[in-house]
PDB file of C-alpha atoms in Angstrom:
ATOM      1  CA  MET A   1       0.370  -7.446 -40.988  1.00  0.00           C
ATOM      2  CA  ASN A   2      -1.732  -4.343 -40.262  1.00  0.00           C
ATOM      3  CA  ILE A   3      -0.768  -1.363 -38.154  1.00  0.00           C
ATOM      4  CA  LEU A   4      -2.600  -2.600 -35.037  1.00  0.00           C
ATOM      5  CA  GLN A   5      -0.698  -5.892 -35.052  1.00  0.00           C
ATOM      6  CA  LEU A   6       2.569  -4.025 -35.552  1.00  0.00           C
ATOM      7  CA  MET A   7       1.842  -1.771 -32.584  1.00  0.00           C
ATOM      8  CA  LEU A   8       0.946  -4.733 -30.372  1.00  0.00           C
ATOM      9  CA  LEU A   9       4.116  -6.562 -31.452  1.00  0.00           C
ATOM     10  CA  ALA A  10       6.275  -3.500 -30.763  1.00  0.00           C
ATOM     11  CA  GLY A  11       4.676  -3.023 -27.349  1.00  0.00           C
ATOM     12  CA  GLY A  12       5.245  -6.666 -26.461  1.00  0.00           C
ATOM     13  CA  LEU A  13       8.889  -6.554 -27.515  1.00  0.00           C
ATOM     14  CA  ALA A  14       9.440  -3.347 -25.551  1.00  0.00           C
ATOM     15  CA  SER A  15       7.867  -4.911 -22.441  1.00  0.00           C
ATOM     16  CA  VAL A  16      10.014  -8.042 -22.769  1.00  0.00           C
ATOM     17  CA  GLY A  17      13.140  -5.908 -23.176  1.00  0.00           C
ATOM     18  CA  ALA A  18      12.279  -3.865 -20.089  1.00  0.00           C
ATOM     19  CA  LEU A  19      11.718  -7.043 -18.060  1.00  0.00           C
ATOM     20  CA  VAL A  20      15.043  -8.494 -19.215  1.00  0.00           C
ATOM     21  CA  VAL A  21      16.910  -5.313 -18.285  1.00  0.00           C
ATOM     22  CA  ALA A  22      15.220  -5.199 -14.874  1.00  0.00           C
ATOM     23  CA  ALA A  23      15.987  -8.865 -14.242  1.00  0.00           C
ATOM     24  CA  PHE A  24      19.704  -8.682 -15.054  1.00  0.00           C
ATOM     25  CA  ALA A  25      20.408  -5.223 -13.640  1.00  0.00           C
ATOM     26  CA  GLY A  26      22.204  -5.680 -10.337  1.00  0.00           C
ATOM     27  CA  PRO A  27      22.698  -3.244  -7.459  1.00  0.00           C
ATOM     28  CA  SER A  28      25.087  -0.354  -7.821  1.00  0.00           C
ATOM     29  CA  ALA A  29      28.557  -1.193  -6.491  1.00  0.00           C
ATOM     30  CA  SER A  30      29.310   2.420  -5.557  1.00  0.00           C
ATOM     31  CA  LYS A  31      26.113   2.774  -3.542  1.00  0.00           C
ATOM     32  CA  GLU A  32      26.782  -0.504  -1.742  1.00  0.00           C
ATOM     33  CA  SER A  33      30.336   0.522  -0.830  1.00  0.00           C
ATOM     34  CA  ASN A  34      29.158   3.917   0.415  1.00  0.00           C
ATOM     35  CA  ARG A  35      26.491   2.247   2.526  1.00  0.00           C
ATOM     36  CA  ARG A  36      29.034  -0.105   4.135  1.00  0.00           C
ATOM     37  CA  LEU A  37      31.468   2.723   4.842  1.00  0.00           C
ATOM     38  CA  ARG A  38      28.710   4.751   6.469  1.00  0.00           C
ATOM     39  CA  ALA A  39      27.671   1.779   8.597  1.00  0.00           C
ATOM     40  CA  VAL A  40      31.255   1.237   9.802  1.00  0.00           C
ATOM     41  CA  ARG A  41      31.675   4.935  10.581  1.00  0.00           C
ATOM     42  CA  LEU A  42      28.450   5.047  12.578  1.00  0.00           C
ATOM     43  CA  ARG A  43      29.283   1.842  14.426  1.00  0.00           C
ATOM     44  CA  HIS A  44      32.697   3.094  15.636  1.00  0.00           C
ATOM     45  CA  SER A  45      31.666   6.683  16.262  1.00  0.00           C
ATOM     46  CA  GLU A  46      31.878   8.126  19.764  1.00  0.00           C
ATOM     47  CA  SER A  47      28.766  10.253  19.287  1.00  0.00           C
ATOM     48  CA  THR A  48      25.617   9.039  21.037  1.00  0.00           C
ATOM     49  CA  SER A  49      23.373  10.131  18.165  1.00  0.00           C
ATOM     50  CA  ASP A  50      25.513   8.226  15.648  1.00  0.00           C
ATOM     51  CA  ARG A  51      25.383   5.087  17.758  1.00  0.00           C
ATOM     52  CA  LEU A  52      21.631   5.403  18.089  1.00  0.00           C
ATOM     53  CA  GLU A  53      21.293   5.794  14.318  1.00  0.00           C
ATOM     54  CA  ALA A  54      23.489   2.725  13.773  1.00  0.00           C
ATOM     55  CA  GLN A  55      21.325   0.673  16.119  1.00  0.00           C
ATOM     56  CA  MET A  56      18.163   1.852  14.387  1.00  0.00           C
ATOM     57  CA  ARG A  57      19.583   0.929  10.974  1.00  0.00           C
ATOM     58  CA  LYS A  58      20.569  -2.459  12.341  1.00  0.00           C
ATOM     59  CA  ALA A  59      17.056  -3.049  13.674  1.00  0.00           C
ATOM     60  CA  VAL A  60      15.493  -2.053  10.362  1.00  0.00           C
ATOM     61  CA  ALA A  61      17.919  -4.200   8.350  1.00  0.00           C
ATOM     62  CA  ALA A  62      17.199  -7.190  10.587  1.00  0.00           C
ATOM     63  CA  ARG A  63      13.509  -6.893   9.788  1.00  0.00           C
ATOM     64  CA  LYS A  64      13.707  -6.729   5.992  1.00  0.00           C
ATOM     65  CA  PRO A  65      14.168 -10.409   5.025  1.00  0.00           C
ATOM     66  CA  ARG A  66      11.276 -11.442   7.222  1.00  0.00           C
ATOM     67  CA  VAL A  67       9.057  -8.735   5.798  1.00  0.00           C
ATOM     68  CA  HIS A  68       9.745  -9.870   2.236  1.00  0.00           C
ATOM     69  CA  ARG A  69       9.059 -13.495   3.105  1.00  0.00           C
ATOM     70  CA  ILE A  70       5.758 -12.855   4.861  1.00  0.00           C
ATOM     71  CA  ALA A  71       4.686 -10.362   2.204  1.00  0.00           C
ATOM     72  CA  GLY A  72       4.553 -13.265  -0.235  1.00  0.00           C
ATOM     73  CA  SER A  73       7.506 -12.557  -2.496  1.00  0.00           C
ATOM     74  CA  GLY A  74       7.789 -16.296  -3.166  1.00  0.00           C
ATOM     75  CA  SER A  75       4.048 -16.913  -3.557  1.00  0.00           C
ATOM     76  CA  ARG A  76       1.467 -14.687  -5.201  1.00  0.00           C
ATOM     77  CA  ILE A  77      -1.321 -16.519  -3.390  1.00  0.00           C
ATOM     78  CA  ASP A  78       0.201 -15.700  -0.010  1.00  0.00           C
ATOM     79  CA  ALA A  79       0.606 -12.071  -0.998  1.00  0.00           C
ATOM     80  CA  LEU A  80      -3.040 -11.898  -2.107  1.00  0.00           C
ATOM     81  CA  ALA A  81      -4.211 -13.565   1.105  1.00  0.00           C
ATOM     82  CA  LEU A  82      -2.193 -11.034   3.106  1.00  0.00           C
ATOM     83  CA  ARG A  83      -3.782  -8.121   1.237  1.00  0.00           C
ATOM     84  CA  LEU A  84      -7.254  -9.555   1.812  1.00  0.00           C
ATOM     85  CA  HIS A  85      -6.482  -9.943   5.505  1.00  0.00           C
ATOM     86  CA  ARG A  86      -5.453  -6.283   5.727  1.00  0.00           C
ATOM     87  CA  THR A  87      -8.954  -5.246   4.626  1.00  0.00           C
ATOM     88  CA  GLY A  88     -10.423  -6.669   7.837  1.00  0.00           C
ATOM     89  CA  LYS A  89     -13.394  -8.095   5.916  1.00  0.00           C
ATOM     90  CA  GLY A  90     -12.603 -11.794   6.253  1.00  0.00           C
ATOM     91  CA  TRP A  91     -12.511 -12.397   2.512  1.00  0.00           C
ATOM     92  CA  SER A  92     -10.808 -15.517   1.192  1.00  0.00           C
ATOM     93  CA  VAL A  93      -8.688 -15.940  -1.917  1.00  0.00           C
ATOM     94  CA  THR A  94     -11.325 -18.214  -3.482  1.00  0.00           C
ATOM     95  CA  GLN A  95     -14.049 -15.590  -3.037  1.00  0.00           C
ATOM     96  CA  TYR A  96     -11.796 -12.942  -4.546  1.00  0.00           C
ATOM     97  CA  LEU A  97     -10.989 -15.061  -7.607  1.00  0.00           C
ATOM     98  CA  TYR A  98     -14.615 -16.044  -8.202  1.00  0.00           C
ATOM     99  CA  SER A  99     -15.709 -12.419  -7.893  1.00  0.00           C
ATOM    100  CA  SER A 100     -13.043 -11.313 -10.368  1.00  0.00           C
ATOM    101  CA  LEU A 101     -13.979 -13.990 -12.898  1.00  0.00           C
ATOM    102  CA  GLY A 102     -17.704 -13.261 -12.571  1.00  0.00           C
ATOM    103  CA  LEU A 103     -17.188  -9.533 -13.003  1.00  0.00           C
ATOM    104  CA  ALA A 104     -14.920 -10.080 -16.012  1.00  0.00           C
ATOM    105  CA  GLY A 105     -17.463 -12.369 -17.692  1.00  0.00           C
ATOM    106  CA  PHE A 106     -20.378 -10.016 -16.990  1.00  0.00           C
ATOM    107  CA  ILE A 107     -18.643  -6.925 -18.405  1.00  0.00           C
ATOM    108  CA  ALA A 108     -17.272  -8.851 -21.403  1.00  0.00           C
ATOM    109  CA  ALA A 109     -20.773 -10.127 -22.210  1.00  0.00           C
ATOM    110  CA  ILE A 110     -22.246  -6.630 -22.055  1.00  0.00           C
ATOM    111  CA  ILE A 111     -19.525  -5.162 -24.287  1.00  0.00           C
ATOM    112  CA  PHE A 112     -19.854  -8.017 -26.788  1.00  0.00           C
ATOM    113  CA  LEU A 113     -23.652  -7.700 -27.004  1.00  0.00           C
ATOM    114  CA  LYS A 114     -23.372  -3.943 -27.479  1.00  0.00           C
ATOM    115  CA  SER A 115     -20.471  -3.783 -29.932  1.00  0.00           C
ATOM    116  CA  GLY A 116     -20.091  -7.259 -31.433  1.00  0.00           C
ATOM    117  CA  ALA A 117     -16.268  -7.065 -31.077  1.00  0.00           C
ATOM    118  CA  LEU A 118     -15.172 -10.270 -29.342  1.00  0.00           C
ATOM    119  CA  PHE A 119     -11.515  -9.457 -28.694  1.00  0.00           C
ATOM    120  CA  LEU A 120     -12.321  -5.947 -27.481  1.00  0.00           C
ATOM    121  CA  ALA A 121     -14.966  -7.348 -25.122  1.00  0.00           C
ATOM    122  CA  LEU A 122     -12.515  -9.922 -23.757  1.00  0.00           C
ATOM    123  CA  ALA A 123      -9.813  -7.288 -23.262  1.00  0.00           C
ATOM    124  CA  ILE A 124     -12.130  -4.874 -21.448  1.00  0.00           C
ATOM    125  CA  GLY A 125     -13.629  -7.693 -19.395  1.00  0.00           C
ATOM    126  CA  LEU A 126     -10.248  -8.991 -18.275  1.00  0.00           C
ATOM    127  CA  ALA A 127      -9.066  -5.478 -17.445  1.00  0.00           C
ATOM    128  CA  ALA A 128     -12.194  -4.766 -15.412  1.00  0.00           C
ATOM    129  CA  GLY A 129     -12.131  -8.157 -13.693  1.00  0.00           C
ATOM    130  CA  ALA A 130      -8.529  -7.683 -12.659  1.00  0.00           C
ATOM    131  CA  GLY A 131      -8.649  -3.954 -11.912  1.00  0.00           C
ATOM    132  CA  ILE A 132     -11.954  -3.274 -10.141  1.00  0.00           C
ATOM    133  CA  PRO A 133     -11.533  -5.905  -7.350  1.00  0.00           C
ATOM    134  CA  HIS A 134      -7.919  -4.803  -6.918  1.00  0.00           C
ATOM    135  CA  MET A 135      -8.991  -1.177  -6.488  1.00  0.00           C
ATOM    136  CA  ALA A 136     -11.769  -2.215  -4.098  1.00  0.00           C
ATOM    137  CA  VAL A 137      -9.301  -4.127  -1.925  1.00  0.00           C
ATOM    138  CA  ASN A 138      -6.946  -1.148  -1.960  1.00  0.00           C
ATOM    139  CA  HIS A 139      -9.834   1.097  -0.878  1.00  0.00           C
ATOM    140  CA  PHE A 140     -10.695  -1.073   2.123  1.00  0.00           C
ATOM    141  CA  ILE A 141      -7.032  -1.475   3.073  1.00  0.00           C
ATOM    142  CA  LYS A 142      -6.555   2.290   2.974  1.00  0.00           C
ATOM    143  CA  ARG A 143      -9.717   2.912   4.990  1.00  0.00           C
ATOM    144  CA  ARG A 144      -8.676   0.425   7.675  1.00  0.00           C
ATOM    145  CA  ALA A 145      -5.153   1.866   7.738  1.00  0.00           C
ATOM    146  CA  ASN A 146      -6.545   5.372   8.218  1.00  0.00           C
ATOM    147  CA  SER A 147      -8.743   4.139  11.069  1.00  0.00           C
ATOM    148  CA  PHE A 148      -5.708   2.469  12.636  1.00  0.00           C
ATOM    149  CA  THR A 149      -3.612   5.618  12.281  1.00  0.00           C
ATOM    150  CA  VAL A 150      -6.257   7.791  13.963  1.00  0.00           C
ATOM    151  CA  LYS A 151      -6.571   5.568  17.049  1.00  0.00           C
ATOM    152  CA  PHE A 152      -2.941   4.445  17.352  1.00  0.00           C
ATOM    153  CA  PRO A 153      -1.626   7.562  19.208  1.00  0.00           C
ATOM    154  CA  ASP A 154      -4.436   7.115  21.756  1.00  0.00           C
ATOM    155  CA  ALA A 155      -3.343   3.499  22.242  1.00  0.00           C
ATOM    156  CA  ILE A 156       0.261   4.583  22.795  1.00  0.00           C
ATOM    157  CA  GLU A 157      -0.832   7.187  25.357  1.00  0.00           C
ATOM    158  CA  LEU A 158      -2.835   4.484  27.124  1.00  0.00           C
ATOM    159  CA  LEU A 159       0.336   2.393  27.198  1.00  0.00           C
ATOM    160  CA  VAL A 160       2.209   5.355  28.680  1.00  0.00           C
ATOM    161  CA  ARG A 161      -0.364   5.799  31.449  1.00  0.00           C
ATOM    162  CA  GLY A 162      -0.220   2.088  32.240  1.00  0.00           C
ATOM    163  CA  LEU A 163       3.587   2.084  32.399  1.00  0.00           C
ATOM    164  CA  ARG A 164       3.648   5.163  34.621  1.00  0.00           C
ATOM    165  CA  SER A 165       1.174   3.493  36.981  1.00  0.00           C
ATOM    166  CA  GLY A 166       3.529   0.547  37.399  1.00  0.00           C
ATOM    167  CA  LEU A 167       2.017  -2.078  35.100  1.00  0.00           C
ATOM    168  CA  PRO A 168       4.312  -4.248  32.961  1.00  0.00           C
ATOM    169  CA  VAL A 169       4.324  -3.867  29.200  1.00  0.00           C
ATOM    170  CA  THR A 170       2.426  -7.104  28.520  1.00  0.00           C
ATOM    171  CA  GLU A 171      -0.388  -6.059  30.877  1.00  0.00           C
ATOM    172  CA  THR A 172      -0.698  -2.656  29.234  1.00  0.00           C
ATOM    173  CA  LEU A 173      -0.952  -4.326  25.823  1.00  0.00           C
ATOM    174  CA  GLY A 174      -3.938  -6.281  27.134  1.00  0.00           C
ATOM    175  CA  VAL A 175      -5.514  -3.089  28.441  1.00  0.00           C
ATOM    176  CA  VAL A 176      -5.153  -1.469  25.013  1.00  0.00           C
ATOM    177  CA  ALA A 177      -6.751  -4.523  23.372  1.00  0.00           C
ATOM    178  CA  GLN A 178      -9.778  -4.159  25.663  1.00  0.00           C
ATOM    179  CA  GLU A 179     -10.199  -0.388  25.771  1.00  0.00           C
ATOM    180  CA  VAL A 180      -9.350   0.851  22.252  1.00  0.00           C
ATOM    181  CA  PRO A 181     -12.023   0.028  19.624  1.00  0.00           C
ATOM    182  CA  GLY A 182     -11.516  -0.679  15.949  1.00  0.00           C
ATOM    183  CA  PRO A 183      -8.481  -2.134  14.169  1.00  0.00           C
ATOM    184  CA  VAL A 184      -6.066  -1.056  16.916  1.00  0.00           C
ATOM    185  CA  GLY A 185      -7.853  -3.131  19.545  1.00  0.00           C
ATOM    186  CA  GLU A 186      -8.098  -6.101  17.162  1.00  0.00           C
ATOM    187  CA  GLU A 187      -4.388  -6.070  16.358  1.00  0.00           C
ATOM    188  CA  PHE A 188      -3.321  -5.661  19.987  1.00  0.00           C
ATOM    189  CA  LYS A 189      -5.637  -8.517  20.958  1.00  0.00           C
ATOM    190  CA  LEU A 190      -3.848 -10.719  18.434  1.00  0.00           C
ATOM    191  CA  ILE A 191      -0.528  -9.625  19.951  1.00  0.00           C
ATOM    192  CA  THR A 192      -1.631 -10.539  23.480  1.00  0.00           C
ATOM    193  CA  ASP A 193      -2.986 -13.885  22.260  1.00  0.00           C
ATOM    194  CA  ARG A 194       0.381 -14.724  20.695  1.00  0.00           C
ATOM    195  CA  ILE A 195       2.159 -13.797  23.919  1.00  0.00           C
ATOM    196  CA  LYS A 196      -0.199 -16.043  25.906  1.00  0.00           C
ATOM    197  CA  VAL A 197       0.604 -19.075  23.736  1.00  0.00           C
ATOM    198  CA  GLY A 198       4.332 -18.707  24.357  1.00  0.00           C
ATOM    199  CA  LYS A 199       5.728 -16.208  21.850  1.00  0.00           C
ATOM    200  CA  THR A 200       7.950 -13.391  23.004  1.00  0.00           C
ATOM    201  CA  MET A 201       6.679  -9.836  22.864  1.00  0.00           C
ATOM    202  CA  GLU A 202       9.229  -8.942  20.174  1.00  0.00           C
ATOM    203  CA  ASP A 203       8.130 -11.800  17.931  1.00  0.00           C
ATOM    204  CA  ALA A 204       4.441 -10.993  18.420  1.00  0.00           C
ATOM    205  CA  LEU A 205       4.970  -7.323  17.615  1.00  0.00           C
ATOM    206  CA  GLN A 206       7.188  -8.169  14.651  1.00  0.00           C
ATOM    207  CA  GLU A 207       4.601 -10.510  13.158  1.00  0.00           C
ATOM    208  CA  THR A 208       1.939  -7.806  13.415  1.00  0.00           C
ATOM    209  CA  ALA A 209       4.290  -5.218  11.896  1.00  0.00           C
ATOM    210  CA  ASP A 210       5.056  -7.529   8.972  1.00  0.00           C
ATOM    211  CA  ARG A 211       1.373  -8.119   8.331  1.00  0.00           C
ATOM    212  CA  LEU A 212       0.253  -4.493   8.651  1.00  0.00           C
ATOM    213  CA  ALA A 213       3.213  -2.936   6.779  1.00  0.00           C
ATOM    214  CA  MET A 214       2.414   0.486   8.264  1.00  0.00           C
ATOM    215  CA  PRO A 215       5.113   3.076   9.071  1.00  0.00           C
ATOM    216  CA  GLU A 216       3.413   4.080  12.328  1.00  0.00           C
ATOM    217  CA  PHE A 217       3.504   0.581  13.771  1.00  0.00           C
ATOM    218  CA  ASN A 218       7.041   0.079  12.459  1.00  0.00           C
ATOM    219  CA  PHE A 219       8.070   3.203  14.380  1.00  0.00           C
ATOM    220  CA  PHE A 220       6.520   1.684  17.490  1.00  0.00           C
ATOM    221  CA  CYS A 221       8.415  -1.622  17.084  1.00  0.00           C
ATOM    222  CA  ILE A 222      11.716   0.122  16.333  1.00  0.00           C
ATOM    223  CA  THR A 223      11.257   2.383  19.369  1.00  0.00           C
ATOM    224  CA  LEU A 224      10.765  -0.626  21.628  1.00  0.00           C
ATOM    225  CA  ALA A 225      13.774  -2.405  20.099  1.00  0.00           C
ATOM    226  CA  ILE A 226      16.080   0.603  20.529  1.00  0.00           C
ATOM    227  CA  GLN A 227      14.866   1.242  24.082  1.00  0.00           C
ATOM    228  CA  ARG A 228      15.525  -2.379  25.002  1.00  0.00           C
ATOM    229  CA  GLU A 229      19.124  -2.090  23.750  1.00  0.00           C
ATOM    230  CA  THR A 230      19.956   1.387  25.038  1.00  0.00           C
ATOM    231  CA  GLY A 231      17.756   1.577  28.154  1.00  0.00           C
ATOM    232  CA  GLY A 232      15.982   4.658  29.431  1.00  0.00           C
ATOM    233  CA  ASN A 233      12.471   5.690  30.334  1.00  0.00           C
ATOM    234  CA  LEU A 234      10.106   3.721  28.100  1.00  0.00           C
ATOM    235  CA  ALA A 235       7.062   5.775  29.105  1.00  0.00           C
ATOM    236  CA  GLU A 236       8.744   9.027  28.103  1.00  0.00           C
ATOM    237  CA  THR A 237       9.932   7.533  24.815  1.00  0.00           C
ATOM    238  CA  LEU A 238       6.452   6.306  23.917  1.00  0.00           C
ATOM    239  CA  ALA A 239       4.946   9.666  24.876  1.00  0.00           C
ATOM    240  CA  ASN A 240       7.308  11.389  22.448  1.00  0.00           C
ATOM    241  CA  LEU A 241       6.396   8.826  19.782  1.00  0.00           C
ATOM    242  CA  ALA A 242       2.673   9.506  20.274  1.00  0.00           C
ATOM    243  CA  ASP A 243       3.303  13.243  19.867  1.00  0.00           C
ATOM    244  CA  VAL A 244       5.321  12.623  16.671  1.00  0.00           C
ATOM    245  CA  LEU A 245       2.575  10.419  15.217  1.00  0.00           C
ATOM    246  CA  ARG A 246      -0.074  13.052  15.941  1.00  0.00           C
ATOM    247  CA  LYS A 247       1.986  15.747  14.231  1.00  0.00           C
ATOM    248  CA  ARG A 248       2.590  13.397  11.310  1.00  0.00           C
ATOM    249  CA  ALA A 249      -1.170  12.834  10.950  1.00  0.00           C
ATOM    250  CA  GLN A 250      -1.784  16.590  11.084  1.00  0.00           C
ATOM    251  CA  MET A 251       0.777  17.158   8.335  1.00  0.00           C
ATOM    252  CA  LYS A 252      -0.944  14.533   6.179  1.00  0.00           C
ATOM    253  CA  LEU A 253      -4.265  16.308   6.633  1.00  0.00           C
ATOM    254  CA  LYS A 254      -2.708  19.654   5.674  1.00  0.00           C
ATOM    255  CA  ILE A 255      -1.196  18.150   2.534  1.00  0.00           C
ATOM    256  CA  ARG A 256      -4.515  16.520   1.649  1.00  0.00           C
ATOM    257  CA  ALA A 257      -6.308  19.838   2.020  1.00  0.00           C
ATOM    258  CA  MET A 258      -3.737  21.708  -0.064  1.00  0.00           C
ATOM    259  CA  SER A 259      -3.800  19.112  -2.865  1.00  0.00           C
ATOM    260  CA  SER A 260      -7.573  18.539  -2.895  1.00  0.00           C
ATOM    261  CA  GLU A 261      -8.167  21.161  -5.607  1.00  0.00           C
ATOM    262  CA  SER A 262      -5.580  19.621  -7.910  1.00  0.00           C
ATOM    263  CA  LYS A 263      -6.980  16.135  -7.325  1.00  0.00           C
ATOM    264  CA  ALA A 264     -10.522  17.292  -8.082  1.00  0.00           C
ATOM    265  CA  SER A 265      -9.359  18.920 -11.317  1.00  0.00           C
ATOM    266  CA  ALA A 266      -7.514  15.752 -12.307  1.00  0.00           C
ATOM    267  CA  TYR A 267     -10.589  13.609 -11.617  1.00  0.00           C
ATOM    268  CA  ILE A 268     -12.848  15.884 -13.678  1.00  0.00           C
ATOM    269  CA  VAL A 269     -10.438  16.162 -16.614  1.00  0.00           C
ATOM    270  CA  GLY A 270      -9.744  12.429 -16.589  1.00  0.00           C
ATOM    271  CA  ALA A 271     -13.382  11.356 -16.373  1.00  0.00           C
ATOM    272  CA  LEU A 272     -14.791  13.846 -18.900  1.00  0.00           C
ATOM    273  CA  PRO A 273     -13.724  11.950 -22.095  1.00  0.00           C
ATOM    274  CA  PHE A 274     -15.234   8.694 -20.828  1.00  0.00           C
ATOM    275  CA  ILE A 275     -18.464  10.419 -19.770  1.00  0.00           C
ATOM    276  CA  VAL A 276     -18.843  12.111 -23.167  1.00  0.00           C
ATOM    277  CA  PHE A 277     -18.028   8.854 -24.960  1.00  0.00           C
ATOM    278  CA  GLY A 278     -20.631   6.963 -22.949  1.00  0.00           C
ATOM    279  CA  MET A 279     -23.310   9.609 -23.480  1.00  0.00           C
ATOM    280  CA  ILE A 280     -22.767   9.675 -27.243  1.00  0.00           C
ATOM    281  CA  TRP A 281     -22.777   5.890 -27.388  1.00  0.00           C
ATOM    282  CA  TRP A 282     -26.026   5.805 -25.411  1.00  0.00           C
ATOM    283  CA  ILE A 283     -27.736   8.436 -27.582  1.00  0.00           C
ATOM    284  CA  ASN A 284     -26.472   7.379 -31.024  1.00  0.00           C
ATOM    285  CA  PRO A 285     -24.637   4.022 -30.986  1.00  0.00           C
ATOM    286  CA  ASN A 286     -24.383   3.871 -34.793  1.00  0.00           C
ATOM    287  CA  TYR A 287     -22.443   7.132 -34.896  1.00  0.00           C
ATOM    288  CA  ILE A 288     -19.689   5.916 -32.601  1.00  0.00           C
ATOM    289  CA  GLY A 289     -19.987   2.189 -33.281  1.00  0.00           C
ATOM    290  CA  THR A 290     -17.271   2.340 -35.936  1.00  0.00           C
ATOM    291  CA  PHE A 291     -14.851   3.211 -33.163  1.00  0.00           C
ATOM    292  CA  PHE A 292     -14.710  -0.490 -32.294  1.00  0.00           C
ATOM    293  CA  ILE A 293     -14.441  -1.668 -35.916  1.00  0.00           C
ATOM    294  CA  ASP A 294     -12.158   0.722 -37.777  1.00  0.00           C
ATOM    295  CA  GLN A 295      -8.523  -0.113 -36.997  1.00  0.00           C
ATOM    296  CA  ARG A 296      -7.441   3.505 -37.321  1.00  0.00           C
ATOM    297  CA  LEU A 297      -9.927   4.587 -34.668  1.00  0.00           C
ATOM    298  CA  ILE A 298      -8.881   1.704 -32.422  1.00  0.00           C
ATOM    299  CA  VAL A 299      -5.227   2.761 -32.679  1.00  0.00           C
ATOM    300  CA  ALA A 300      -6.184   6.383 -31.999  1.00  0.00           C
ATOM    301  CA  GLY A 301      -8.187   5.328 -28.962  1.00  0.00           C
ATOM    302  CA  LEU A 302      -5.356   3.198 -27.587  1.00  0.00           C
ATOM    303  CA  GLY A 303      -2.922   6.064 -28.093  1.00  0.00           C
ATOM    304  CA  GLY A 304      -5.270   8.451 -26.312  1.00  0.00           C
ATOM    305  CA  LEU A 305      -5.636   6.061 -23.382  1.00  0.00           C
ATOM    306  CA  ILE A 306      -1.863   5.694 -23.111  1.00  0.00           C
ATOM    307  CA  TRP A 307      -1.307   9.450 -23.080  1.00  0.00           C
ATOM    308  CA  MET A 308      -4.110   9.941 -20.568  1.00  0.00           C
ATOM    309  CA  GLY A 309      -2.527   7.296 -18.361  1.00  0.00           C
ATOM    310  CA  ILE A 310       0.839   9.047 -18.554  1.00  0.00           C
ATOM    311  CA  GLY A 311      -0.770  12.374 -17.657  1.00  0.00           C
ATOM    312  CA  ALA A 312      -2.679  10.840 -14.729  1.00  0.00           C
ATOM    313  CA  PHE A 313       0.529   9.207 -13.479  1.00  0.00           C
ATOM    314  CA  ILE A 314       2.411  12.514 -13.621  1.00  0.00           C
ATOM    315  CA  MET A 315      -0.380  14.387 -11.831  1.00  0.00           C
ATOM    316  CA  ALA A 316      -0.550  11.683  -9.162  1.00  0.00           C
ATOM    317  CA  LYS A 317       3.190  11.993  -8.539  1.00  0.00           C
ATOM    318  CA  MET A 318       2.906  15.781  -8.343  1.00  0.00           C
ATOM    319  CA  VAL A 319       0.337  15.670  -5.534  1.00  0.00           C
ATOM    320  CA  SER A 320       1.873  12.681  -3.702  1.00  0.00           C
ATOM    321  CA  PHE A 321       4.128  13.517  -0.758  1.00  0.00           C
ATOM    322  CA  GLU A 322       5.977  11.182   1.576  1.00  0.00           C
ATOM    323  CA  ILE A 323       5.752  12.078   5.260  1.00  0.00           C
TER     324      ILE A 323
END
């Protein structure tokens, strides 16, 4: 057994051990007891803010099982279909799978014809076929989510103006669906269509929140749920929510601007080894062709990729901030 096979065997055993530990590790008993004590204290508190926090936690906890079920925790196909739906492109699961297989076969054929290493070509082809479509779907989901976030405060302010003019909530939702362009209008049109076929407004909003999985829309649903339980001026509450969402978007833009230099440096440093490798391979393939044949060079390359991945992960965590 050579050194490459030993490294692959050790990596497989380590992965299996990590999966076993993750599968049998249960929740912390101390954290669970502290959470229950805090919930009881908030529920029986005489403070208005504590009661409001308890109701908000109750609303969030009531949503979690449904979120996990719709997100496809029991079916990978349902989860993939949900992700494709979030792109807004109308792609189907069959199209996604065929595209992934075609891309994997095309890249594997190119690598095999260039290097002659069958297993390396299959590994790179499978990685590209699984990774590139996944990243493309993530890109379109993120772009649609950003478009939704930009227009959502305007939709809430339109709701506020409709409520202050005396219209009911369901009518103002229809106005938003007609007046606001882009993903916001599309989602609110789906909400109004569900209400027209007999669903309650809470169920229609909850189904959209489960499908979008966006904090901004979750804030909107939780605000409506709390206002329905506690009462008060809904227009004023939604106006405050719109102001909070605008400030949240501004903070995201500030963080993006402050971290743009670090991200650019990370992209350049991470892409430079691959660019140099590709240029040398293009100019003199015989010089670097042994990289795919010699086992020592293969192990060195795998080790370098692992360390580069760890460094990229650390840099990504350093410039990632939760708002």
